[in-house]
XYZ file of C-alpha atoms in Angstrom:
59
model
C -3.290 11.029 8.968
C -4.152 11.583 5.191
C -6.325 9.176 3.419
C -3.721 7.994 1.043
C -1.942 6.970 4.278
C -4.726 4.634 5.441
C -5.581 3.574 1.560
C -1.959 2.527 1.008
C -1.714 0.725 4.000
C -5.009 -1.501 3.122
C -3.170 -2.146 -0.260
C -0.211 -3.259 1.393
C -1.859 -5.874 3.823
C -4.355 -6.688 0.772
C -1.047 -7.267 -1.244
C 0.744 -9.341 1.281
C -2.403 -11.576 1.250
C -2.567 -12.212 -2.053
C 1.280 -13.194 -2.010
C 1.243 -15.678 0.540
C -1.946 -16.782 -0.783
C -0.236 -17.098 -4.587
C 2.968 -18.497 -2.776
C 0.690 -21.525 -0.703
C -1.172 -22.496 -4.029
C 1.559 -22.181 -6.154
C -0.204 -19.460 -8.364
C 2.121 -17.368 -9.727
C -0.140 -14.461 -11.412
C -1.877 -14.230 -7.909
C 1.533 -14.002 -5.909
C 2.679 -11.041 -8.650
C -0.407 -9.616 -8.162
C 0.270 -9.353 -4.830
C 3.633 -7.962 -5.018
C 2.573 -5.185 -7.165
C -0.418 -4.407 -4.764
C 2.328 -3.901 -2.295
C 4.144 -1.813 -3.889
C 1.543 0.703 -4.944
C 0.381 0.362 -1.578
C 4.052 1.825 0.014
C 4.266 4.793 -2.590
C 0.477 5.728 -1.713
C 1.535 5.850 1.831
C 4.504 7.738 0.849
C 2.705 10.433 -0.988
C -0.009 10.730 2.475
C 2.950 10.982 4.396
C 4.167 13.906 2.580
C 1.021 15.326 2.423
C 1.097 14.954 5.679
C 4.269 16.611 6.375
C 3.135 19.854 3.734
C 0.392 19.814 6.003
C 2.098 20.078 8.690
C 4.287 22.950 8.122
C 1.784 25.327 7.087
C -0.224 24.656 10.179
């Protein structure tokens, strides 16, 4: 498993923290936050998997 794999997954579950957190106090800039956390956190675990997969084939 590439390292962008495991990073992007920690940014995921960091993001979906911050959301429910933002989304329980009402704080809107935190819940955004979170969101966009998220988000980075699926294409970093996109771009492991295809590394991944590159890796894969060659080997």
């Amino acid at each position: 498993m590439d390292k962008d794999r495991i990073e992007g997954i920690g940014k995921q579950v960091k993001g979906a923290v911050k959301d429910a957190a933002g989304k329980v106090t009402g704080d809107a800039a935190l819940q955004a936050e979170g969101k966009t956390d998220k988000a980075e956190g699926k294409v970093q675990n996109a771009v492991g998997g295809v590394k991944d997969k590159a890796r894969d084939a060659t080997s």
